[in-house]
Coordinates of C-alpha atoms and ligand atoms in Angstrom, one line a residue:
M1 CA 182.6 17.5 81.4
P2 CA 183.5 17.5 85.1
D3 CA 186.5 15.5 86.6
L4 CA 184.5 12.5 87.1
I5 CA 184.8 11.5 83.6
A6 CA 188.3 10.3 83.5
H7 CA 191.4 10.5 81.0
G8 CA 192.8 6.8 80.6
L9 CA 190.4 4.3 82.2
L10 CA 187.0 5.5 83.7
A11 CA 187.7 7.6 86.6
G12 CA 186.0 5.3 88.9
L13 CA 187.8 1.9 87.8
D14 CA 191.0 3.9 87.9
E15 CA 190.7 4.8 91.6
I16 CA 189.8 1.2 92.5
A17 CA 192.3 -0.6 90.5
D18 CA 194.2 -1.3 93.5
T19 CA 191.4 -2.5 95.7
G20 CA 191.5 -6.2 96.4
R21 CA 194.0 -7.3 94.1
D22 CA 194.7 -10.8 94.6
R23 CA 198.5 -11.8 94.2
R24 CA 197.8 -15.7 94.3
A25 CA 195.0 -15.8 91.9
A26 CA 195.7 -12.8 89.9
G27 CA 193.0 -10.3 89.0
Y28 CA 190.7 -9.3 92.1
S29 CA 189.1 -10.9 94.9
R30 CA 186.7 -8.7 96.5
H31 CA 184.2 -10.8 98.8
L32 CA 181.2 -9.4 100.8
W33 CA 182.2 -7.5 104.1
E34 CA 185.8 -8.5 103.7
P35 CA 188.1 -5.4 103.8
A36 CA 188.5 -4.8 100.1
E37 CA 184.7 -4.7 99.7
H38 CA 184.3 -2.4 102.5
E39 CA 186.8 -0.2 100.9
L40 CA 184.9 -0.3 97.6
R41 CA 181.5 0.7 99.4
A42 CA 183.5 3.4 101.2
W43 CA 184.7 4.6 97.7
F44 CA 181.1 4.3 96.2
T45 CA 179.6 6.3 99.2
E46 CA 182.6 8.9 98.8
R47 CA 182.1 9.3 95.2
A48 CA 178.1 9.2 95.2
E49 CA 178.4 12.0 98.0
R50 CA 180.5 14.2 95.7
L51 CA 177.6 14.1 93.1
G52 CA 175.1 15.1 96.0
L53 CA 173.7 11.7 96.1
A54 CA 172.0 10.7 99.6
V55 CA 173.7 7.1 100.5
E56 CA 171.6 4.3 102.3
T57 CA 172.4 1.0 103.0
D58 CA 169.1 -1.3 103.2
R59 CA 168.6 -4.2 105.8
N60 CA 170.0 -6.7 103.2
G61 CA 173.5 -4.8 102.8
N62 CA 172.7 -3.4 99.3
T63 CA 174.0 0.2 99.0
W64 CA 171.6 3.0 97.3
A65 CA 172.5 6.4 96.3
W66 CA 169.6 8.7 95.6
W67 CA 169.6 11.5 93.2
G68 CA 167.1 13.8 94.9
E69 CA 164.1 12.7 97.0
P70 CA 163.9 8.7 97.4
G71 CA 160.3 7.6 96.4
A72 CA 158.3 5.2 94.7
D73 CA 158.5 4.3 90.7
A74 CA 162.2 5.3 90.7
V75 CA 164.6 4.5 87.9
V76 CA 167.3 2.6 89.6
V77 CA 170.5 1.4 87.9
G78 CA 173.4 -0.1 89.1
S79 CA 175.4 -3.5 89.7
H80 CA 177.8 -5.0 92.2
L81 CA 181.3 -4.4 93.4
D82 CA 182.1 -7.7 94.8
S83 CA 184.0 -10.2 92.5
V84 CA 184.8 -14.1 92.1
P85 CA 188.1 -15.4 93.2
G86 CA 190.5 -13.9 90.7
G87 CA 188.1 -12.1 88.9
G88 CA 188.5 -9.3 86.2
A89 CA 188.4 -5.5 86.9
Y90 CA 184.8 -4.9 84.8
D91 CA 182.3 -7.6 86.0
G92 CA 180.3 -5.5 88.3
P93 CA 182.3 -2.2 88.9
L94 CA 181.9 -1.2 85.3
G95 CA 178.0 -1.0 85.9
V96 CA 178.5 1.0 89.1
V97 CA 180.9 3.4 87.6
S98 CA 179.0 3.7 84.5
A99 CA 176.0 4.6 86.5
L100 CA 177.8 7.2 88.6
D101 CA 179.3 8.9 85.4
A102 CA 175.8 8.8 83.6
V103 CA 174.6 10.6 86.6
A104 CA 177.4 13.0 86.7
R105 CA 177.1 13.8 83.0
L106 CA 173.2 14.4 83.3
Q107 CA 174.0 16.7 86.2
A108 CA 176.8 18.8 84.3
A109 CA 174.2 18.9 81.4
G110 CA 171.6 20.4 83.6
F111 CA 169.1 17.7 83.3
V112 CA 166.5 17.5 85.8
P113 CA 164.7 14.0 86.5
S114 CA 161.0 13.9 86.6
R115 CA 161.1 10.8 88.8
P116 CA 163.0 9.4 91.5
C117 CA 166.5 7.9 90.6
A118 CA 169.0 6.0 92.5
V119 CA 172.2 3.9 91.8
L120 CA 172.4 0.7 93.5
V121 CA 175.1 -1.7 94.6
F122 CA 174.0 -5.1 95.2
A123 CA 175.7 -7.3 98.0
E124 CA 177.4 -10.6 97.1
E125 CA 176.2 -10.8 93.5
E126 CA 178.8 -13.7 92.8
G127 CA 178.2 -15.6 95.6
S128 CA 181.7 -16.0 96.5
R129 CA 181.7 -15.8 100.3
F130 CA 178.3 -17.3 101.2
G131 CA 177.9 -19.6 97.9
V132 CA 174.6 -18.2 96.6
A133 CA 174.6 -15.9 93.6
C134 CA 172.6 -12.5 93.6
L135 CA 172.4 -12.8 97.5
G136 CA 171.3 -9.2 97.8
S137 CA 168.8 -9.1 95.1
R138 CA 167.6 -12.5 96.4
L139 CA 167.2 -11.2 99.8
L140 CA 165.5 -7.7 98.9
S141 CA 163.0 -9.6 96.7
G142 CA 162.2 -12.4 98.7
A143 CA 163.9 -15.1 96.2
I144 CA 165.4 -16.7 99.2
D145 CA 164.0 -17.6 102.4
A146 CA 165.6 -15.4 105.3
D147 CA 166.0 -18.2 107.6
T148 CA 167.8 -20.2 104.9
A149 CA 170.1 -17.2 103.9
R150 CA 171.0 -16.4 107.6
A151 CA 172.5 -20.0 108.0
L152 CA 174.7 -19.9 104.9
T153 CA 178.5 -20.2 106.0
D154 CA 181.5 -19.0 104.4
R155 CA 184.5 -21.0 104.1
A156 CA 185.5 -20.2 107.5
G157 CA 182.2 -21.5 108.9
I158 CA 181.1 -18.0 109.6
T159 CA 177.2 -17.7 109.1
L160 CA 175.8 -14.8 107.1
A161 CA 173.8 -13.8 110.2
E162 CA 177.2 -13.6 112.3
A163 CA 179.0 -11.7 109.4
A164 CA 175.7 -9.5 108.9
K165 CA 176.0 -8.3 112.5
T166 CA 179.8 -7.7 112.3
A167 CA 179.1 -5.5 109.2
G168 CA 176.6 -3.4 111.3
L169 CA 173.4 -4.9 110.0
N170 CA 170.6 -6.6 112.1
P171 CA 170.5 -10.2 111.2
A172 CA 167.0 -10.4 112.2
H173 CA 166.0 -7.8 109.6
L174 CA 167.3 -9.7 106.6
G175 CA 164.9 -10.7 103.8
R176 CA 162.3 -9.5 101.7
D177 CA 162.1 -5.7 101.9
Q178 CA 159.0 -4.6 100.2
A179 CA 159.2 -1.0 101.1
A180 CA 162.7 -1.0 99.3
L181 CA 161.5 -3.2 96.5
D182 CA 158.3 -0.9 96.0
R183 CA 160.3 1.9 95.3
I184 CA 161.7 0.6 92.2
G185 CA 159.9 1.2 89.0
I186 CA 162.3 0.2 86.8
F187 CA 166.0 -1.7 87.1
L188 CA 168.6 -1.1 84.6
E189 CA 172.0 -2.6 84.8
L190 CA 175.0 -2.1 82.8
H191 CA 177.6 -5.0 82.7
V192 CA 180.6 -5.9 80.5
E193 CA 179.7 -8.9 77.9
Q194 CA 180.8 -12.2 78.9
G195 CA 181.2 -13.6 75.7
R196 CA 181.9 -12.7 72.0
R197 CA 178.6 -11.8 70.4
L198 CA 179.6 -8.0 70.3
I199 CA 183.0 -8.6 68.8
D200 CA 181.2 -10.6 66.0
L201 CA 178.7 -8.1 65.5
G202 CA 181.2 -5.2 65.6
E203 CA 178.8 -3.3 68.0
P204 CA 179.9 -1.6 71.1
V205 CA 176.7 -2.0 73.1
A206 CA 173.6 -4.1 73.1
V207 CA 170.8 -4.8 75.3
A208 CA 170.0 -8.1 76.9
S209 CA 167.0 -10.4 75.9
S210 CA 167.4 -13.5 78.3
I211 CA 169.4 -15.5 80.6
L212 CA 170.1 -19.3 80.8
A213 CA 168.4 -21.3 83.7
H214 CA 171.1 -21.7 86.2
G215 CA 172.0 -23.2 89.5
R216 CA 174.4 -24.4 92.0
W217 CA 174.7 -27.8 93.4
R218 CA 176.9 -29.3 96.0
L219 CA 178.3 -32.9 95.6
S220 CA 179.5 -34.5 98.7
F221 CA 181.5 -37.8 98.9
T222 CA 182.4 -39.5 102.0
G223 CA 184.6 -42.3 102.4
Q224 CA 187.5 -43.7 104.9
G225 CA 190.3 -41.0 106.0
N226 CA 193.4 -43.0 106.2
H227 CA 197.1 -42.9 105.9
A228 CA 198.5 -42.2 102.1
G229 CA 201.7 -44.8 102.8
A230 CA 200.3 -47.2 105.1
T231 CA 196.8 -47.9 103.3
P232 CA 197.1 -50.3 100.5
M233 CA 195.7 -49.4 97.2
T234 CA 193.2 -52.1 97.0
G235 CA 190.2 -51.7 99.4
R236 CA 190.7 -48.0 100.2
R237 CA 187.2 -45.8 100.1
D238 CA 188.9 -43.0 98.5
P239 CA 186.3 -39.9 98.2
M240 CA 188.8 -38.0 96.1
V241 CA 188.7 -40.7 93.6
A242 CA 184.9 -40.6 93.4
A243 CA 184.7 -37.1 92.9
A244 CA 187.2 -37.4 90.2
H245 CA 184.8 -39.6 88.6
A246 CA 182.0 -37.5 89.0
I247 CA 183.7 -34.5 87.5
V248 CA 184.2 -36.4 84.3
A249 CA 180.4 -37.3 84.7
V250 CA 179.6 -33.6 84.7
Q251 CA 181.6 -32.9 81.6
K252 CA 179.7 -36.0 79.7
A253 CA 176.3 -35.0 80.9
A254 CA 176.9 -31.5 79.6
L255 CA 178.1 -32.8 76.1
A256 CA 175.2 -35.2 75.9
N257 CA 172.7 -32.1 76.3
P258 CA 173.3 -29.7 73.5
G259 CA 173.8 -26.1 74.5
A260 CA 174.1 -27.2 78.4
R261 CA 177.1 -25.9 80.2
A262 CA 178.3 -27.6 83.5
T263 CA 181.2 -26.7 85.4
V264 CA 182.8 -28.0 88.7
G265 CA 185.3 -24.7 89.7
R266 CA 185.7 -25.4 93.5
I267 CA 186.8 -28.6 95.3
E268 CA 187.6 -29.2 98.8
A269 CA 188.9 -32.2 100.7
I270 CA 188.6 -32.9 104.4
P271 CA 191.2 -32.7 106.0
G272 CA 193.3 -31.8 103.0
G273 CA 196.6 -32.9 103.6
T274 CA 199.1 -34.4 101.0
N275 CA 199.7 -37.6 102.9
V276 CA 196.2 -38.1 103.9
I277 CA 193.5 -40.2 102.2
P278 CA 190.6 -37.7 102.6
S279 CA 187.3 -38.7 104.6
A280 CA 185.4 -36.6 102.5
V281 CA 185.4 -34.2 99.5
T282 CA 183.1 -31.5 98.2
A283 CA 182.5 -30.4 94.8
W284 CA 180.4 -27.4 93.6
L285 CA 178.6 -27.9 90.4
D286 CA 177.5 -24.9 88.3
A287 CA 175.0 -26.0 85.4
R288 CA 173.0 -24.1 83.0
A289 CA 170.8 -24.4 79.8
D290 CA 168.5 -22.8 77.6
T291 CA 165.3 -23.9 79.6
D292 CA 164.4 -24.8 83.1
D293 CA 163.9 -28.3 82.0
Q294 CA 167.1 -28.8 80.2
A295 CA 169.0 -27.6 83.0
R296 CA 167.2 -29.9 85.2
A297 CA 167.9 -32.8 83.0
V298 CA 171.7 -32.2 83.1
V299 CA 171.5 -32.3 86.7
A300 CA 169.5 -35.4 86.7
D301 CA 171.7 -36.9 84.3
I302 CA 174.8 -36.0 86.4
T303 CA 172.9 -37.4 89.5
A304 CA 172.5 -40.6 87.8
R305 CA 175.9 -40.8 86.8
L306 CA 176.9 -40.8 90.4
Q307 CA 174.7 -43.4 91.7
A308 CA 177.3 -46.1 90.3
P309 CA 179.5 -45.5 93.6
H310 CA 183.3 -45.6 93.0
S311 CA 185.7 -47.0 95.5
G312 CA 183.1 -47.8 98.2
C313 CA 182.0 -44.0 98.7
A314 CA 178.7 -42.5 99.2
A315 CA 177.5 -39.5 97.1
T316 CA 174.9 -37.1 97.8
V317 CA 173.7 -33.9 95.7
V318 CA 171.9 -30.7 97.2
E319 CA 170.8 -27.9 95.4
E320 CA 172.3 -24.8 96.6
S321 CA 170.6 -22.2 94.4
W322 CA 168.5 -22.0 91.3
T323 CA 167.2 -19.1 88.9
G324 CA 165.0 -20.2 86.0
T325 CA 165.3 -18.8 82.3
V326 CA 164.9 -15.3 82.7
T327 CA 163.4 -13.3 80.0
F328 CA 164.0 -9.4 80.1
D329 CA 160.7 -7.4 79.6
P330 CA 160.6 -7.5 75.6
E331 CA 158.8 -4.0 75.5
L332 CA 161.2 -2.3 77.7
A333 CA 164.3 -4.0 75.8
A334 CA 162.9 -3.2 72.3
R335 CA 162.1 0.5 73.5
L336 CA 165.9 0.6 74.9
A337 CA 167.2 -0.6 71.9
L338 CA 165.4 1.6 69.7
A339 CA 166.4 4.7 72.0
L340 CA 170.0 3.6 71.3
G341 CA 169.6 3.7 67.5
G342 CA 168.6 0.1 67.1
V343 CA 171.3 -1.8 69.1
P344 CA 171.2 -5.5 69.0
A345 CA 169.4 -7.9 71.7
L346 CA 171.6 -10.5 73.2
A347 CA 171.2 -13.7 75.4
T348 CA 173.6 -14.4 77.9
G349 CA 174.7 -17.2 80.1
A350 CA 175.8 -15.3 83.1
G351 CA 173.2 -14.6 85.9
H352 CA 172.8 -11.0 87.2
D353 CA 170.7 -9.1 90.0
A354 CA 168.8 -7.8 87.0
G355 CA 167.6 -11.3 86.4
V356 CA 166.6 -12.0 89.7
L357 CA 164.5 -8.8 89.8
A358 CA 163.1 -9.4 86.4
A359 CA 160.5 -12.1 88.3
R360 CA 159.3 -9.0 90.1
L361 CA 159.5 -5.9 88.0
P362 CA 160.7 -4.4 84.7
T363 CA 164.3 -4.7 84.3
A364 CA 166.7 -4.3 81.6
M365 CA 170.5 -4.8 81.0
L366 CA 173.1 -3.0 78.8
F367 CA 176.1 -5.0 77.7
V368 CA 179.5 -3.3 76.7
R369 CA 182.0 -5.1 74.1
N370 CA 184.5 -7.4 75.8
P371 CA 187.2 -7.5 73.1
T372 CA 188.8 -10.6 74.8
G373 CA 185.5 -12.5 75.0
I374 CA 186.8 -14.1 78.7
S375 CA 185.2 -13.1 82.0
H376 CA 185.6 -14.2 85.4
S377 CA 189.2 -13.9 84.8
P378 CA 192.0 -11.1 84.9
E379 CA 191.6 -11.1 81.0
E380 CA 188.1 -9.7 81.0
F381 CA 188.4 -6.3 79.4
A382 CA 186.6 -3.3 77.7
T383 CA 188.3 -0.6 75.8
L384 CA 187.9 3.2 77.1
A385 CA 186.0 4.1 73.9
D386 CA 183.7 1.2 74.5
C387 CA 183.2 2.3 78.4
L388 CA 182.4 5.6 77.2
A389 CA 179.9 4.4 74.6
G390 CA 178.4 2.7 77.5
V391 CA 178.0 5.7 79.8
E392 CA 176.8 7.5 76.8
A393 CA 173.9 4.8 76.3
L394 CA 173.1 5.0 79.8
D395 CA 172.8 8.7 79.6
T396 CA 170.7 8.4 76.7
L397 CA 168.4 5.8 78.4
L398 CA 168.2 7.8 81.7
R399 CA 166.9 10.6 79.5
E400 CA 164.6 8.4 78.2
L401 CA 163.2 6.8 81.3
L402 CA 163.6 9.7 83.7
Ligands
LIG1 C1 177.6 -14.6 87.7 O1 178.4 -14.0 87.1 C2 177.4 -16.0 87.1 O2 176.7 -16.0 86.0 O3 177.8 -16.8 87.8
LIG2 MN1 180.2 -12.4 87.5
LIG3 MN1 178.4 -9.4 87.3

C-alpha cells in the first residue's frame, strides 16, 4: 500500500493533528476561512494533487477534487474540515481523509472508475462562524436563499459576503449552483458516529437510515443596561435573568416532549461586563426531534414559556435555520449495507451535508464506531482499526458504485 495509509493515525489525520488546536476550549476550532481552515484546505489540495486529482473550488467555497474528468452522474464522496468550537479530531476530517485514502487504495489496486468521481470538502458544515449549519451544501443546493446567506454575520460583524470576497470568491455568485449540483449522481459521506449504538452493537461500521428534524433559533432578551452596584435589586430589568429563566424553560420543554432534544450552547451579553447589568442578551437554541411536527411543537412550547416575561424584559424568537427529518434513500442504503456484508442501519441526531443533499439527490452515509460515544468534544474518538475498517468499507462501496 502507498505511504498514504499511515502507521498510527490515518495518514491525513496525523498530518493535520496540530492545525487549529484551541488551547482555551481544548480540541480544535477550525472555522470557515480563518487561518486554520485555510491551512486545512491547502493540505487537502496538496494531498489530492499528489493522488493526481484535479482540485477546484466552486462558487460557494466548496472544494472538489476530481479523479479523472469531471462529469455528470458522478459518485461524490466527502465531508467537511471545519469544526465546532473546541471540537474533536474526527467529525468531518475522518470523512475527508478516508475518502482520499479509499481513492489511494483503489488507484494502487489499478481500479479504473467507469463513471466520474470526486472527493468533496463542504464549507462551514458546523455553522460555527456564520451560524447556519451545512452552509456550503445549502448554498450549493439552493436550500438557503443567497441574499439571506450573504447577510449572515460572524461574531465580529463581518458578513458572509465580505468574508467570501476576502477568501477570493465573488459574493454575487453565492447561491444555488445547478451546474455543480447536476454533476452529482450519488453523494456518499463517511462520518465518525456521534452516539453509542455501534459500541452496543459490537460493529465497526454502519450505514445511515435517517436524521432527526433539527433547527436553530435566536432567543433575544432586552432590558435596561445599568450599574451593577448603584442599581437596587428591585425594579431591575435584567435580560440575563430573563435568559436564565428561558434556559430552564428549554430543558423543561424538551423533557415534556419525549425523544426531543433542546440545547442552549451559546449565550452572549451586551455589553458583557462583570459590573454591568446587560442591556441585551442573546441565547441560541438548538432543538431536534423525530418528526418535523415534534420539533416544531418543542419550539412552540419554549416560545410559549417565554411569553411570561421575567424582570420586565422583552423576548423574541427568530428561526435561523431548519432541516426537516431526513430519510436516506432506502434502496441505496440497503444496497450499500448488503455490499458491506449486512452492516446495521442507524438513525442519527446529528446534521450532515449528506442530509441537506438528500432532498435533491440520492445520498448515503457510513458511520465509524466511536468508543467514547462522545462528539463535538475533544473526547470524540475512533480507533485506528475502525478507521481502517471505514476506509475499507468506502473502498468496497466505491467499487460497487463506480
Ligand atoms: C452538526 O454536527 C450538527 O448536528 O449540529
Ligand atoms: Mn458536527
Ligand atoms: Mn460532521
